Coordinates of C-alpha atoms in Angstrom, one line a residue:
Chain A
M113 CA 6.6 -15.4 9.4
P114 CA 4.9 -16.3 12.7
E115 CA 1.4 -17.6 12.4
F116 CA -1.0 -17.0 15.3
T117 CA -3.1 -19.9 16.1
A118 CA -4.6 -19.1 19.5
S119 CA -6.4 -15.9 20.4
P120 CA -3.7 -13.3 20.9
F121 CA -5.2 -12.5 24.3
V122 CA -3.7 -15.4 25.9
G123 CA -0.5 -14.2 27.3
R124 CA 0.7 -11.0 28.7
T125 CA 0.2 -7.4 28.4
F126 CA 2.9 -4.9 27.5
G127 CA 3.9 -1.5 28.8
V128 CA 5.5 1.1 26.6
T129 CA 8.7 3.0 27.4
I130 CA 9.6 6.0 25.4
E131 CA 13.2 7.0 26.0
Q132 CA 14.5 10.4 25.0
L133 CA 12.7 10.3 21.7
S134 CA 13.4 12.9 19.0
K135 CA 12.0 13.0 15.5
S136 CA 12.8 15.5 12.8
Y137 CA 11.6 15.6 9.2
G138 CA 14.5 17.1 7.3
D139 CA 15.5 20.2 9.3
L140 CA 12.1 20.4 11.0
P141 CA 12.1 19.0 14.6
V142 CA 8.7 17.6 15.6
L143 CA 9.4 15.7 18.8
K144 CA 12.1 16.9 21.1
D145 CA 13.5 14.6 23.7
V146 CA 10.2 13.0 24.8
S147 CA 10.3 10.4 27.6
L148 CA 7.2 8.6 28.8
E149 CA 6.4 5.5 30.7
V150 CA 3.1 3.7 30.0
K151 CA 2.4 0.9 32.4
P152 CA 0.9 -2.4 31.3
G153 CA -2.9 -2.4 31.1
E154 CA -3.1 1.4 31.5
I155 CA -5.2 3.8 29.5
F156 CA -2.8 6.6 28.8
V157 CA -4.1 9.7 27.1
I158 CA -1.9 12.1 25.2
M159 CA -3.4 15.5 24.7
G160 CA -2.1 18.6 23.0
P161 CA -2.9 21.3 20.5
S162 CA -3.0 20.4 16.8
G163 CA 0.5 20.2 15.3
S164 CA 2.2 19.5 18.6
G165 CA 3.5 16.1 17.5
K166 CA 0.9 13.7 19.0
T167 CA 0.3 11.7 15.9
V168 CA 4.0 11.5 15.1
L169 CA 4.6 10.1 18.6
L170 CA 2.0 7.5 18.0
K171 CA 3.6 6.5 14.7
Q172 CA 7.0 5.9 16.4
V173 CA 5.2 3.7 18.9
A174 CA 3.5 1.7 16.1
G175 CA 6.9 1.3 14.5
L176 CA 5.8 3.0 11.3
E177 CA 8.6 5.4 11.4
I178 CA 12.1 5.2 12.7
P179 CA 13.0 7.8 15.4
T180 CA 15.8 10.3 14.7
R181 CA 17.2 9.8 18.2
G182 CA 16.1 7.7 21.2
R183 CA 13.9 4.7 21.1
V184 CA 10.5 3.2 21.9
L185 CA 10.3 -0.1 23.8
I186 CA 7.1 -2.2 23.9
G187 CA 7.7 -4.5 26.8
E188 CA 11.4 -5.2 26.1
H189 CA 11.0 -5.1 22.3
D190 CA 12.1 -2.2 20.2
A191 CA 9.1 -0.8 18.3
S192 CA 11.1 0.0 15.1
D193 CA 12.1 -3.6 14.7
S194 CA 9.7 -5.3 12.4
A195 CA 10.0 -8.6 14.3
T196 CA 8.3 -6.9 17.2
R197 CA 5.0 -7.0 15.4
G198 CA 5.2 -10.8 15.5
R199 CA 5.6 -10.7 19.3
V200 CA 3.3 -7.9 20.3
H201 CA -0.2 -7.8 18.8
L202 CA -0.7 -4.2 18.1
A203 CA -3.6 -2.4 16.6
M204 CA -3.9 1.2 15.6
V205 CA -7.0 3.3 14.9
F206 CA -5.9 5.9 12.4
Q207 CA -7.2 9.4 12.4
A208 CA -8.7 9.2 8.9
G209 CA -9.7 5.5 9.4
A210 CA -7.2 4.1 6.8
L211 CA -9.9 1.6 5.8
F212 CA -9.1 -0.6 2.7
N213 CA -11.1 1.2 0.1
S214 CA -11.3 -1.8 -2.2
M215 CA -13.0 -4.0 0.4
T216 CA -16.4 -3.9 2.1
T217 CA -16.7 -3.1 5.8
Y218 CA -17.0 -6.8 6.5
D219 CA -13.9 -7.7 4.6
N220 CA -12.0 -4.8 6.3
L221 CA -12.7 -6.4 9.7
A222 CA -12.1 -9.9 8.5
L223 CA -8.8 -9.3 6.7
Y224 CA -6.6 -9.6 9.8
L225 CA -8.3 -12.8 11.0
R226 CA -8.1 -14.3 7.5
E227 CA -4.5 -13.4 6.8
H228 CA -3.3 -14.7 10.1
R229 CA -5.7 -17.7 9.9
L230 CA -6.9 -17.2 13.4
C231 CA -10.2 -19.0 12.9
N232 CA -12.5 -20.5 10.2
E233 CA -15.0 -18.6 8.2
A234 CA -17.8 -19.2 10.8
G235 CA -15.6 -18.0 13.6
I236 CA -14.5 -15.0 11.6
R237 CA -18.2 -14.2 10.9
E238 CA -19.0 -14.4 14.5
R239 CA -16.2 -12.1 15.6
V240 CA -16.7 -9.6 12.8
M241 CA -20.4 -9.4 13.5
R242 CA -19.8 -8.9 17.2
G243 CA -17.3 -6.1 16.4
L244 CA -19.9 -4.5 14.1
Q245 CA -22.6 -4.9 16.7
I246 CA -20.6 -3.1 19.4
L247 CA -20.3 0.0 17.3
S248 CA -23.8 -0.4 15.8
L249 CA -22.6 -0.9 12.3
E250 CA -24.5 -4.0 11.3
K251 CA -26.2 -2.1 8.4
A252 CA -22.8 -1.0 7.0
A253 CA -21.4 -4.6 6.8
H254 CA -21.7 -4.8 3.0
K255 CA -21.0 -1.3 2.1
F256 CA -17.7 0.1 0.8
P257 CA -15.8 2.7 2.8
S258 CA -16.6 5.3 0.1
E259 CA -20.3 4.9 0.9
L260 CA -19.9 5.6 4.6
S261 CA -20.0 8.9 6.4
G262 CA -16.9 10.2 8.2
G263 CA -18.2 9.2 11.6
M264 CA -19.1 5.7 10.4
R265 CA -15.7 5.2 8.8
K266 CA -14.1 6.1 12.2
R267 CA -16.3 3.5 13.9
V268 CA -15.4 0.9 11.4
A269 CA -11.7 1.7 12.0
I270 CA -12.3 1.1 15.8
A271 CA -14.2 -2.0 15.1
R272 CA -11.4 -3.3 12.9
A273 CA -9.0 -2.7 15.8
L274 CA -11.3 -4.5 18.3
V275 CA -11.6 -7.5 16.1
M276 CA -7.9 -7.9 16.2
E277 CA -8.0 -8.3 20.0
P278 CA -4.7 -6.6 20.5
Q279 CA -2.4 -6.4 23.4
L280 CA -1.5 -2.8 22.7
L281 CA -4.1 -0.5 21.2
L282 CA -3.2 2.9 19.7
Y283 CA -6.0 5.4 19.1
D284 CA -5.3 8.5 17.0
E285 CA -8.2 10.9 17.6
P286 CA -10.9 8.3 18.1
T287 CA -13.6 10.7 18.9
S288 CA -13.0 13.5 16.4
E289 CA -15.8 13.9 13.8
L290 CA -18.2 12.0 16.0
D291 CA -21.4 13.3 17.6
P292 CA -21.4 13.7 21.4
V293 CA -23.3 10.4 22.1
M294 CA -21.0 8.4 19.8
S295 CA -18.0 10.1 21.4
A296 CA -19.2 9.0 24.8
T297 CA -19.8 5.4 23.5
I298 CA -16.3 5.3 22.1
S299 CA -14.9 6.4 25.5
E300 CA -16.9 3.7 27.2
I301 CA -15.7 1.1 24.7
I302 CA -12.1 2.1 25.3
A303 CA -12.6 1.8 29.1
T304 CA -14.5 -1.6 28.8
M305 CA -11.9 -3.0 26.4
R306 CA -9.3 -2.6 29.2
E307 CA -11.5 -4.2 31.8
Q308 CA -12.3 -7.2 29.7
T309 CA -8.9 -7.7 28.1
A310 CA -6.0 -6.2 30.0
V311 CA -5.1 -4.3 26.9
T312 CA -2.7 -1.3 27.1
S313 CA -4.3 1.7 25.4
I314 CA -2.6 4.9 24.2
V315 CA -5.1 7.5 23.1
V316 CA -4.2 10.6 21.3
S317 CA -7.0 13.1 21.5
H318 CA -8.1 16.6 22.3
D319 CA -11.4 15.4 23.7
R320 CA -11.3 16.8 27.2
D321 CA -14.3 14.7 28.4
L322 CA -12.7 11.5 27.2
A323 CA -9.4 12.3 28.8
L324 CA -10.7 13.3 32.2
S325 CA -13.2 10.4 32.5
I326 CA -11.4 7.3 31.3
A327 CA -7.6 8.1 31.4
D328 CA -5.6 6.5 34.1
R329 CA -2.9 9.0 33.4
L330 CA -2.5 11.7 30.9
A331 CA 0.3 13.7 29.3
I332 CA 0.1 17.1 27.7
I333 CA 2.4 17.6 24.8
M334 CA 3.0 21.0 23.5
D335 CA 5.4 22.0 20.7
G336 CA 7.0 18.6 20.6
R337 CA 7.8 18.4 24.4
I338 CA 6.0 16.9 27.3
R339 CA 4.5 19.7 29.3
A340 CA 3.0 17.7 32.1
V341 CA 2.2 14.1 33.1
G342 CA -0.2 13.1 35.8
K343 CA -3.6 11.6 36.9
P344 CA -6.7 13.3 35.5
R345 CA -7.6 14.9 38.9
E346 CA -4.3 16.7 38.9
F347 CA -5.5 18.5 35.8
Q348 CA -8.8 19.7 37.3
N349 CA -7.3 23.0 38.3
P350 CA -4.0 23.3 36.4
S351 CA -1.6 25.9 37.6
D352 CA 0.3 26.1 34.3
P353 CA -1.5 28.9 32.3
A354 CA -0.9 27.2 29.0
I355 CA -2.5 24.0 30.2
A356 CA -5.4 25.9 31.9
N357 CA -6.0 27.7 28.6
F358 CA -5.9 24.4 26.7
F359 CA -8.4 22.7 29.0
N360 CA -10.7 25.7 29.4
P361 CA -10.3 28.1 26.6
V362 CA -12.3 31.2 27.2
I363 CA -14.1 32.5 24.2
D364 CA -13.6 36.2 24.6
L365 CA -15.2 38.2 21.9
K366 CA -14.0 41.5 23.2
N367 CA -10.3 40.5 23.0
P368 CA -10.1 37.6 20.5
R369 CA -6.9 35.5 20.3
F370 CA -6.2 36.3 16.7
K371 CA -6.2 40.0 17.5
Q372 CA -3.9 39.4 20.4
L373 CA -1.5 37.8 18.0
E374 CA -1.7 40.7 15.7
N375 CA -0.9 43.1 18.5
D376 CA 2.0 40.9 19.6
N377 CA 3.5 41.0 16.2
G378 CA 2.8 44.7 15.7
Chain B
M404 CA 25.3 13.8 -7.5
K405 CA 22.0 13.9 -5.5
Q406 CA 20.1 12.5 -8.5
F407 CA 22.7 9.8 -9.0
T408 CA 22.3 8.7 -5.4
N409 CA 18.5 8.8 -5.7
I410 CA 18.8 6.5 -8.8
L411 CA 21.0 4.0 -6.8
V412 CA 18.7 4.1 -3.8
G413 CA 15.7 3.5 -6.2
V414 CA 17.4 0.5 -7.8
G415 CA 18.4 -0.9 -4.4
D416 CA 14.8 -0.5 -3.0
T417 CA 13.4 -2.1 -6.1
V418 CA 15.7 -5.2 -5.8
L419 CA 14.9 -5.4 -2.1
L420 CA 11.2 -5.3 -2.8
A421 CA 11.6 -8.3 -5.2
V422 CA 13.5 -10.2 -2.6
R423 CA 11.0 -9.4 0.2
A424 CA 8.1 -10.4 -2.1
A425 CA 9.9 -13.6 -3.1
R426 CA 10.3 -14.6 0.6
F427 CA 6.5 -14.8 0.9
S428 CA 6.1 -17.1 -2.1
G429 CA 5.2 -19.9 0.3
T430 CA 1.9 -18.1 0.9
L431 CA 1.0 -18.2 -2.8
P432 CA -1.4 -21.2 -2.6
R433 CA -3.7 -19.5 -0.2
Q434 CA -3.5 -16.2 -2.1
F435 CA -4.9 -18.0 -5.2
P436 CA -8.0 -15.8 -5.4
R437 CA -5.8 -12.7 -5.5
F438 CA -3.6 -14.2 -8.1
V439 CA -6.6 -15.0 -10.3
E440 CA -7.9 -11.5 -9.8
Q441 CA -4.6 -10.0 -10.9
C442 CA -4.4 -12.3 -13.9
Y443 CA -7.8 -11.0 -14.9
V444 CA -6.7 -7.4 -14.5
I445 CA -3.3 -7.8 -16.1
G446 CA -4.1 -10.3 -18.8
Y447 CA -7.8 -10.3 -19.8
T448 CA -8.4 -6.6 -19.7
T449 CA -5.3 -5.9 -21.7
L450 CA -6.2 -8.4 -24.4
P451 CA -8.5 -6.2 -26.6
I452 CA -5.9 -3.4 -27.0
V453 CA -3.1 -6.0 -27.6
T454 CA -5.1 -7.6 -30.5
I455 CA -6.0 -4.3 -32.1
L456 CA -2.6 -2.8 -31.8
C457 CA -0.6 -5.8 -32.9
S458 CA -2.8 -6.5 -35.9
F459 CA -2.0 -3.1 -37.1
I460 CA 1.7 -3.4 -36.3
G461 CA 1.8 -6.6 -38.4
S462 CA -0.1 -4.9 -41.2
V463 CA 2.1 -1.9 -41.4
L464 CA 5.2 -4.0 -41.2
A465 CA 4.0 -6.0 -44.2
L466 CA 3.1 -2.8 -46.1
Q467 CA 6.4 -1.1 -45.5
S468 CA 8.6 -4.1 -46.2
G469 CA 6.5 -4.9 -49.3
Y470 CA 7.2 -1.4 -50.5
S471 CA 11.0 -1.5 -49.8
M472 CA 11.7 -5.2 -50.6
E473 CA 10.1 -4.9 -54.0
N474 CA 13.1 -2.9 -55.2
F475 CA 15.5 -5.9 -54.9
G476 CA 13.0 -8.6 -55.6
A477 CA 12.9 -10.1 -52.1
K478 CA 9.1 -9.6 -51.9
Q479 CA 8.4 -13.3 -51.4
Y480 CA 10.2 -13.3 -48.0
I481 CA 7.8 -10.8 -46.4
G482 CA 6.2 -13.6 -44.5
S483 CA 9.5 -14.6 -42.7
L484 CA 10.3 -10.9 -42.1
V485 CA 7.0 -10.1 -40.5
G486 CA 7.0 -13.4 -38.6
L487 CA 10.4 -13.1 -37.1
A488 CA 10.1 -9.4 -36.4
M489 CA 6.8 -10.0 -34.5
V490 CA 8.0 -13.0 -32.5
R491 CA 11.5 -11.8 -31.6
E492 CA 11.0 -8.1 -31.2
L493 CA 7.7 -6.3 -31.7
G494 CA 5.3 -8.7 -30.0
P495 CA 7.1 -8.6 -26.6
V496 CA 8.0 -4.9 -26.8
M497 CA 4.5 -3.9 -27.8
V498 CA 2.9 -6.0 -25.1
A499 CA 5.3 -4.5 -22.6
I500 CA 4.5 -1.0 -23.6
L501 CA 0.7 -1.7 -23.4
V502 CA 1.1 -3.4 -20.1
T503 CA 3.0 -0.4 -18.8
G504 CA 0.3 2.0 -19.9
R505 CA -2.7 0.0 -18.9
V506 CA -1.6 -2.1 -15.9
G507 CA 1.6 -0.4 -14.6
S508 CA 0.1 3.0 -14.3
A509 CA -3.0 1.5 -12.5
I510 CA -0.8 -0.4 -10.1
T511 CA 1.2 2.7 -9.2
A512 CA -1.9 4.8 -8.8
E513 CA -3.6 2.2 -6.6
L514 CA -0.6 1.5 -4.4
A515 CA 0.3 5.2 -4.1
S516 CA -3.2 6.1 -3.0
M517 CA -3.1 3.2 -0.5
K518 CA 0.2 4.6 0.8
V519 CA -1.0 8.2 0.9
Y520 CA -4.3 7.3 2.7
Q521 CA -2.4 5.2 5.2
E522 CA -3.9 1.9 4.1
V523 CA -0.3 0.5 3.8
D524 CA 0.5 1.7 7.3
A525 CA -2.6 -0.1 8.5
L526 CA -1.4 -3.3 6.9
V527 CA 2.0 -2.9 8.5
T528 CA 0.4 -2.5 12.0
M529 CA -1.7 -5.5 11.3
N530 CA 1.5 -7.4 10.7
I531 CA 0.4 -8.2 7.2
P532 CA 3.4 -7.2 5.0
P533 CA 2.3 -5.2 2.0
E534 CA 4.8 -7.2 -0.1
R535 CA 2.9 -10.3 0.6
I536 CA -0.6 -9.3 -0.4
L537 CA 0.0 -6.4 -2.7
V538 CA 3.2 -7.1 -4.6
L539 CA 3.5 -10.9 -4.7
P540 CA 0.2 -11.7 -6.4
R541 CA 0.8 -9.0 -9.1
L542 CA 4.3 -10.3 -9.8
T543 CA 3.2 -13.9 -10.2
A544 CA 0.2 -12.9 -12.3
V545 CA 2.3 -10.8 -14.7
L546 CA 4.8 -13.7 -15.1
F547 CA 1.9 -16.0 -15.9
M548 CA 0.1 -13.6 -18.3
M549 CA 3.0 -12.1 -20.2
P550 CA 3.7 -15.2 -22.4
V551 CA 0.0 -15.5 -23.1
L552 CA -0.2 -11.9 -24.2
A553 CA 3.0 -12.1 -26.2
I554 CA 1.8 -15.2 -28.1
I555 CA -1.5 -13.6 -28.9
A556 CA 0.3 -10.4 -30.0
D557 CA 2.5 -12.5 -32.4
L558 CA -0.5 -14.3 -33.9
C559 CA -2.4 -11.0 -34.4
G560 CA 0.7 -9.5 -36.1
W561 CA 1.1 -12.5 -38.4
F562 CA -2.5 -12.5 -39.5
G563 CA -2.5 -8.7 -39.9
G564 CA 0.5 -9.0 -42.2
A565 CA -1.0 -11.9 -44.1
L566 CA -4.2 -9.9 -44.7
V567 CA -2.3 -6.9 -46.0
C568 CA -0.1 -9.0 -48.3
Q569 CA -3.1 -10.6 -49.9
M570 CA -5.2 -7.5 -50.2
T571 CA -2.5 -5.0 -51.4
S572 CA -2.2 -5.2 -55.2
S573 CA 1.4 -4.1 -55.3
I574 CA 2.4 -7.0 -53.0
A575 CA -0.1 -9.6 -53.9
I576 CA 1.2 -12.6 -51.9
G577 CA -1.3 -15.2 -51.0
P578 CA -1.6 -16.6 -47.5
E579 CA -0.1 -20.0 -48.5
Q580 CA 3.2 -18.5 -49.7
Y581 CA 3.2 -16.0 -46.8
F582 CA 2.9 -18.7 -44.1
A583 CA 5.2 -21.0 -46.0
T584 CA 8.1 -18.6 -45.8
L585 CA 7.1 -17.6 -42.3
T586 CA 7.4 -21.2 -41.0
E587 CA 10.5 -21.9 -43.1
F588 CA 12.7 -19.5 -41.2
M589 CA 11.0 -19.7 -37.8
R590 CA 12.6 -21.9 -35.1
P591 CA 11.3 -22.7 -31.6
R592 CA 14.3 -20.8 -30.3
D593 CA 12.9 -17.6 -31.8
L594 CA 9.7 -18.0 -29.9
F595 CA 11.6 -18.9 -26.7
D596 CA 13.7 -15.7 -27.0
G597 CA 10.7 -13.6 -27.5
L598 CA 8.8 -15.0 -24.5
C599 CA 11.9 -14.7 -22.4
K600 CA 12.0 -11.0 -23.2
A601 CA 8.3 -10.6 -22.4
E602 CA 8.8 -12.2 -19.0
V603 CA 11.7 -9.9 -18.2
F604 CA 9.8 -6.9 -19.3
G605 CA 6.6 -7.8 -17.4
F606 CA 8.5 -8.6 -14.2
V607 CA 10.5 -5.3 -14.3
I608 CA 7.4 -3.2 -15.2
V609 CA 5.3 -4.5 -12.3
L610 CA 8.2 -4.4 -9.9
V611 CA 9.1 -0.8 -10.8
C612 CA 5.4 0.3 -10.6
C613 CA 4.9 -1.4 -7.2
Q614 CA 8.0 0.2 -5.8
T615 CA 7.2 3.6 -7.1
G616 CA 3.7 3.4 -5.7
L617 CA 4.8 2.2 -2.3
A618 CA 7.5 4.9 -2.1
T619 CA 5.0 7.7 -2.5
R620 CA 4.9 10.3 0.2
G621 CA 2.7 13.3 0.6
G622 CA -0.7 13.9 -0.9
P623 CA -2.8 13.5 -4.0
R624 CA -0.4 15.5 -6.2
E625 CA 2.3 13.0 -5.4
I626 CA 0.1 10.1 -6.6
G627 CA 0.0 11.7 -10.1
A628 CA 3.8 12.4 -10.0
S629 CA 4.4 8.8 -9.0
V630 CA 2.3 7.4 -11.9
T631 CA 4.2 9.6 -14.3
R632 CA 7.6 8.5 -12.9
A633 CA 6.6 4.8 -12.9
V634 CA 5.5 4.9 -16.6
V635 CA 8.6 6.9 -17.8
V636 CA 11.0 4.6 -15.9
S637 CA 9.2 1.5 -17.1
L638 CA 9.4 2.7 -20.8
I639 CA 13.0 3.5 -20.5
L640 CA 13.8 0.2 -18.9
I641 CA 11.9 -1.7 -21.5
L642 CA 13.9 -0.3 -24.4
V643 CA 17.3 -0.4 -22.6
L644 CA 16.7 -4.0 -21.4
D645 CA 15.4 -4.9 -24.8
F646 CA 18.9 -4.4 -26.2
F647 CA 20.8 -6.1 -23.4
V648 CA 18.4 -9.1 -23.1
T649 CA 18.5 -9.6 -26.9
K650 CA 22.3 -9.4 -26.9
A651 CA 22.5 -11.9 -24.0
L652 CA 20.0 -14.3 -25.7
L653 CA 22.0 -14.2 -28.9
L654 CA 25.1 -15.2 -27.1
I655 CA 23.7 -18.2 -25.5

């Protein structure tokens, strides 16, 4: 069991290589032969419709599930190997927050620092309060997750990841359920984190503004396959109709999509 | 065949969980607050129901044996019968059943909901093994509290029996005679055997309940299913192990 003594920042940053990754649940294939390269220190946004396998991809990177085929490398370490978590400091912001319901917000943020004995109580207090401050959560410090609103829970989850000062940060839908101003704040935080700390960030989102404004590169995943990878400006006027439709869905009341589907099936 | 493999996989996972948890035993000193908290939950909060239930078990044992032993004039040995039965068998088994119902089900429900709501995943990504902070404190706490609960159960049973023997006119054995025969046939070994059984039961219950909780997949409905499974498996294991542990202890 490795114990971290210094701030995990000291050291290097890691890229992520996904090699021909496939994942099936039973007979249901979710990811089909996905290959991606995320460079060290990059903000990489993965976009795609609901149910296209974004979250599943993130789980493989976090090493929470073992791929059916292919592999994920963080630096040179295999993500599904539990020893990797001792070598790479990884944090994940879960879609639903995944806060510890039996602990207050403060203890949620402090748990990582306490368990790994990174600093004394005063140092923990300082780091936790700074994390809460960044996401304007000071008032929620001594509340339990069940007393918080959905958006606040999400912010606590982000604060918890920031306090860990990771080398690789995985965000699963960081801006869903947030109001536009808070969404913009989160986007700014993700971008600032990278400037201050050389962290590699992988963001799964369908927030178009976030993707186009802060991503170094982005990938579109549809139906378990990578549809396109590129810099944000390459997606300003996409030629692929499916991607164009995803980025700028037209609300057409005369010919709604659900009716188109009915006609197709009929 | 599928079910048989599932059982084997379950047994394997449970043993593995125990081994993994044991590997973190070096972290116990700094987990002392968690250990105390679990002792409180497992021991203290189970105490009232243990005292009530075991007093009545002892009473009814005295009542029934008084009724049946009267026929062949062995009534004066009720004390030793109740005493030994409580210490060797009923105390540990009753405590184990109560711990399953009160503590085991709660452990499974808590860990299963942590698993379903991804709290366990969050711990894993934080490089805090769930075995270390969720399983280990509970296992050590139950090992610490089971003997305490079993001894209290034994005492409650004895006194329940004594009370009934004195108050029931058809038995009418005073406390002096009751406790005289009780102590006459009781050896330290009997108490040791009973406590051994309690330890084995407690360990197995908490281990099975932790494993079932952490193996939960899916949504809220699966939490309920896990709790049911954990309680049923624990109860079966208590009674099966009861036989084999007793047999083994008699051979030593």
